[in-house]
């Protein structure tokens, strides 16, 4: 590889990592416009392994907006990111796949006196964990998800 190809590959990896981090922030903050903007126009999301829906990302965002209301506090931790860039004979292509593990602690809506404005005091905690598969495509706007698939491995409810 040339230095130019090496630099392009590093830049792609950083840009892809930013999209994955943007996903976690958008879901945790309930920023559904930002969530939608992370996808290609025909992008899809599949949360069926976690009891959710599968379909066009724009529709899934509506489902998430409604579902996540029961979890006023969310914090995605997306780790062990394995990024595979399309290889076009030594040059990076326009598609990529990321496999990444996640742990997602959330707090269910409570009735006590919680910190801040979320009123979650005394509410139980819900934990989910597993692996994401992110398929990405290079677009004019940068890297975007063409597909997000959740592979939930376990969940736990604690008080």
Tab-separated table of C-alpha atoms in Angstrom:
chain	number	residue	atom	x	y	z
A	1	UNK	CA	0.000	0.000	0.000
A	2	UNK	CA	1.060	3.535	-0.617
A	3	UNK	CA	1.015	6.211	2.038
A	4	UNK	CA	-1.956	7.798	0.254
A	5	UNK	CA	-3.967	4.550	0.455
A	6	UNK	CA	-2.908	4.051	4.084
A	7	UNK	CA	-4.077	7.568	4.949
A	8	UNK	CA	-7.396	7.064	3.112
A	9	UNK	CA	-7.955	3.819	5.021
A	10	UNK	CA	-7.242	5.472	8.366
A	11	UNK	CA	-9.577	8.353	7.502
A	12	UNK	CA	-12.331	5.896	6.509
A	13	UNK	CA	-11.917	3.982	9.765
A	14	UNK	CA	-12.162	7.177	11.810
A	15	UNK	CA	-15.222	8.341	9.876
A	16	UNK	CA	-16.930	4.959	10.320
A	17	UNK	CA	-16.139	4.960	14.030
A	18	UNK	CA	-17.751	8.399	14.284
A	19	UNK	CA	-20.955	7.107	12.644
A	20	UNK	CA	-21.108	4.191	15.127
A	21	UNK	CA	-20.558	6.559	18.059
A	22	UNK	CA	-23.161	8.913	16.597
A	23	UNK	CA	-25.634	6.039	16.616
A	24	UNK	CA	-25.157	5.445	20.353
A	25	UNK	CA	-25.449	9.145	21.145
A	26	UNK	CA	-28.576	9.593	18.994
A	27	UNK	CA	-30.378	6.662	20.646
A	28	UNK	CA	-29.280	7.610	24.162
A	29	UNK	CA	-30.274	11.261	23.693
A	30	UNK	CA	-33.504	10.449	21.856
A	31	UNK	CA	-32.372	12.508	18.874
A	32	UNK	CA	-34.392	10.705	16.206
A	33	UNK	CA	-33.589	13.232	13.471
A	34	UNK	CA	-29.880	12.520	14.054
A	35	UNK	CA	-30.644	8.775	14.077
A	36	UNK	CA	-32.396	9.012	10.694
A	37	UNK	CA	-29.526	11.098	9.260
A	38	UNK	CA	-27.067	8.264	9.990
A	39	UNK	CA	-28.741	6.037	7.366
A	40	UNK	CA	-28.751	5.908	3.594
A	41	UNK	CA	-32.178	6.758	2.105
A	42	UNK	CA	-32.928	3.022	1.739
A	43	UNK	CA	-31.270	2.078	5.046
A	44	UNK	CA	-32.864	-0.543	7.272
A	45	UNK	CA	-32.693	-1.486	10.931
A	46	UNK	CA	-33.479	-4.811	12.576
A	47	UNK	CA	-34.211	-4.996	16.305
A	48	UNK	CA	-36.202	-8.232	16.070
A	49	UNK	CA	-33.745	-10.281	18.175
A	50	UNK	CA	-34.482	-7.878	21.038
A	51	UNK	CA	-38.255	-8.141	20.614
A	52	UNK	CA	-38.420	-5.100	18.348
A	53	UNK	CA	-39.183	-4.380	14.738
A	54	UNK	CA	-37.361	-4.629	11.406
A	55	UNK	CA	-37.856	-2.250	8.523
A	56	UNK	CA	-36.881	1.033	6.903
A	57	UNK	CA	-34.770	3.107	9.304
A	58	UNK	CA	-37.185	6.030	9.166
A	59	UNK	CA	-40.053	3.847	10.388
A	60	UNK	CA	-37.867	2.091	12.953
A	61	UNK	CA	-36.892	5.530	14.320
A	62	UNK	CA	-40.591	6.230	14.963
A	63	UNK	CA	-40.905	2.903	16.793
A	64	UNK	CA	-37.780	3.653	18.856
A	65	UNK	CA	-39.056	7.135	19.749
A	66	UNK	CA	-42.201	5.582	21.188
A	67	UNK	CA	-40.537	2.564	22.830
A	68	UNK	CA	-37.671	4.474	24.438
A	69	UNK	CA	-40.100	6.680	26.379
A	70	UNK	CA	-40.264	3.922	28.992
A	71	UNK	CA	-36.470	4.272	29.441
A	72	UNK	CA	-35.792	7.933	30.281
A	73	UNK	CA	-32.151	7.154	31.091
A	74	UNK	CA	-30.094	5.218	28.510
A	75	UNK	CA	-26.391	4.668	27.973
A	76	UNK	CA	-25.088	2.586	25.081
A	77	UNK	CA	-21.574	1.275	25.436
A	78	UNK	CA	-20.381	0.014	22.044
A	79	UNK	CA	-17.001	-1.713	22.249
A	80	UNK	CA	-14.719	-4.219	20.482
A	81	UNK	CA	-15.378	-2.612	17.107
A	82	UNK	CA	-14.117	-4.748	14.267
A	83	UNK	CA	-14.164	-2.670	11.064
A	84	UNK	CA	-13.853	-4.434	7.715
A	85	UNK	CA	-13.483	-2.140	4.729
A	86	UNK	CA	-14.207	-3.342	1.232
A	87	UNK	CA	-10.850	-4.070	-0.432
A	88	UNK	CA	-10.530	-3.176	-4.101
A	89	UNK	CA	-7.151	-4.680	-4.819
A	90	UNK	CA	-5.343	-2.784	-2.088
A	91	UNK	CA	-7.533	0.329	-2.124
A	92	UNK	CA	-10.536	0.940	0.125
A	93	UNK	CA	-13.941	0.575	-1.503
A	94	UNK	CA	-17.269	2.196	-0.777
A	95	UNK	CA	-18.717	-0.338	1.650
A	96	UNK	CA	-17.800	-1.554	5.092
A	97	UNK	CA	-19.039	-3.802	7.862
A	98	UNK	CA	-18.592	-3.277	11.580
A	99	UNK	CA	-19.182	-5.894	14.241
A	100	UNK	CA	-19.285	-4.422	17.721
A	101	UNK	CA	-20.355	-5.640	21.137
A	102	UNK	CA	-22.734	-3.576	23.244
A	103	UNK	CA	-23.898	-3.259	26.808
A	104	UNK	CA	-26.919	-1.047	27.214
A	105	UNK	CA	-27.969	-0.139	30.747
A	106	UNK	CA	-31.280	1.716	30.926
A	107	UNK	CA	-33.545	2.904	33.711
A	108	UNK	CA	-37.260	2.264	33.480
A	109	UNK	CA	-39.703	5.075	34.175
A	110	UNK	CA	-40.164	5.458	37.927
A	111	UNK	CA	-42.512	7.122	40.308
A	112	UNK	CA	-40.010	8.332	42.896
A	113	UNK	CA	-37.923	11.445	43.069
A	114	UNK	CA	-35.116	10.913	40.628
A	115	UNK	CA	-32.182	13.152	39.887
A	116	UNK	CA	-32.887	15.854	37.365
A	117	UNK	CA	-36.156	16.021	35.480
A	118	UNK	CA	-36.551	12.344	34.573
A	119	UNK	CA	-38.226	11.260	37.843
A	120	UNK	CA	-36.628	7.812	37.889
A	121	UNK	CA	-35.956	7.386	41.586
A	122	UNK	CA	-36.642	3.824	42.727
A	123	UNK	CA	-37.175	2.614	39.161
A	124	UNK	CA	-35.622	-0.699	38.173
A	125	UNK	CA	-32.606	-0.934	35.902
A	126	UNK	CA	-32.760	-2.869	32.642
A	127	UNK	CA	-29.601	-4.206	31.023
A	128	UNK	CA	-29.282	-5.634	27.525
A	129	UNK	CA	-26.131	-6.836	25.800
A	130	UNK	CA	-25.096	-8.432	22.559
A	131	UNK	CA	-23.547	-7.545	19.240
A	132	UNK	CA	-24.348	-5.095	16.487
A	133	UNK	CA	-23.676	-5.692	12.824
A	134	UNK	CA	-23.456	-2.393	10.980
A	135	UNK	CA	-23.305	-2.329	7.174
A	136	UNK	CA	-22.149	1.020	5.821
A	137	UNK	CA	-21.923	2.696	2.433
A	138	UNK	CA	-19.877	5.698	1.382
A	139	UNK	CA	-22.225	8.458	0.201
A	140	UNK	CA	-21.819	12.086	-0.851
A	141	UNK	CA	-22.556	13.020	2.760
A	142	UNK	CA	-19.970	10.562	4.097
A	143	UNK	CA	-20.337	7.079	5.536
A	144	UNK	CA	-23.916	6.066	6.338
A	145	UNK	CA	-25.602	2.908	7.565
A	146	UNK	CA	-27.287	0.785	4.948
A	147	UNK	CA	-28.266	-1.708	7.648
A	148	UNK	CA	-28.120	-2.008	11.439
A	149	UNK	CA	-28.826	-5.386	12.993
A	150	UNK	CA	-29.039	-6.046	16.728
A	151	UNK	CA	-28.080	-9.516	17.953
A	152	UNK	CA	-29.178	-9.440	21.576
A	153	UNK	CA	-27.445	-12.109	23.677
A	154	UNK	CA	-28.813	-11.433	27.153
A	155	UNK	CA	-30.909	-9.090	29.250
A	156	UNK	CA	-31.438	-8.511	32.949
A	157	UNK	CA	-33.832	-6.521	35.114
A	158	UNK	CA	-32.660	-5.410	38.564
A	159	UNK	CA	-34.125	-3.221	41.254
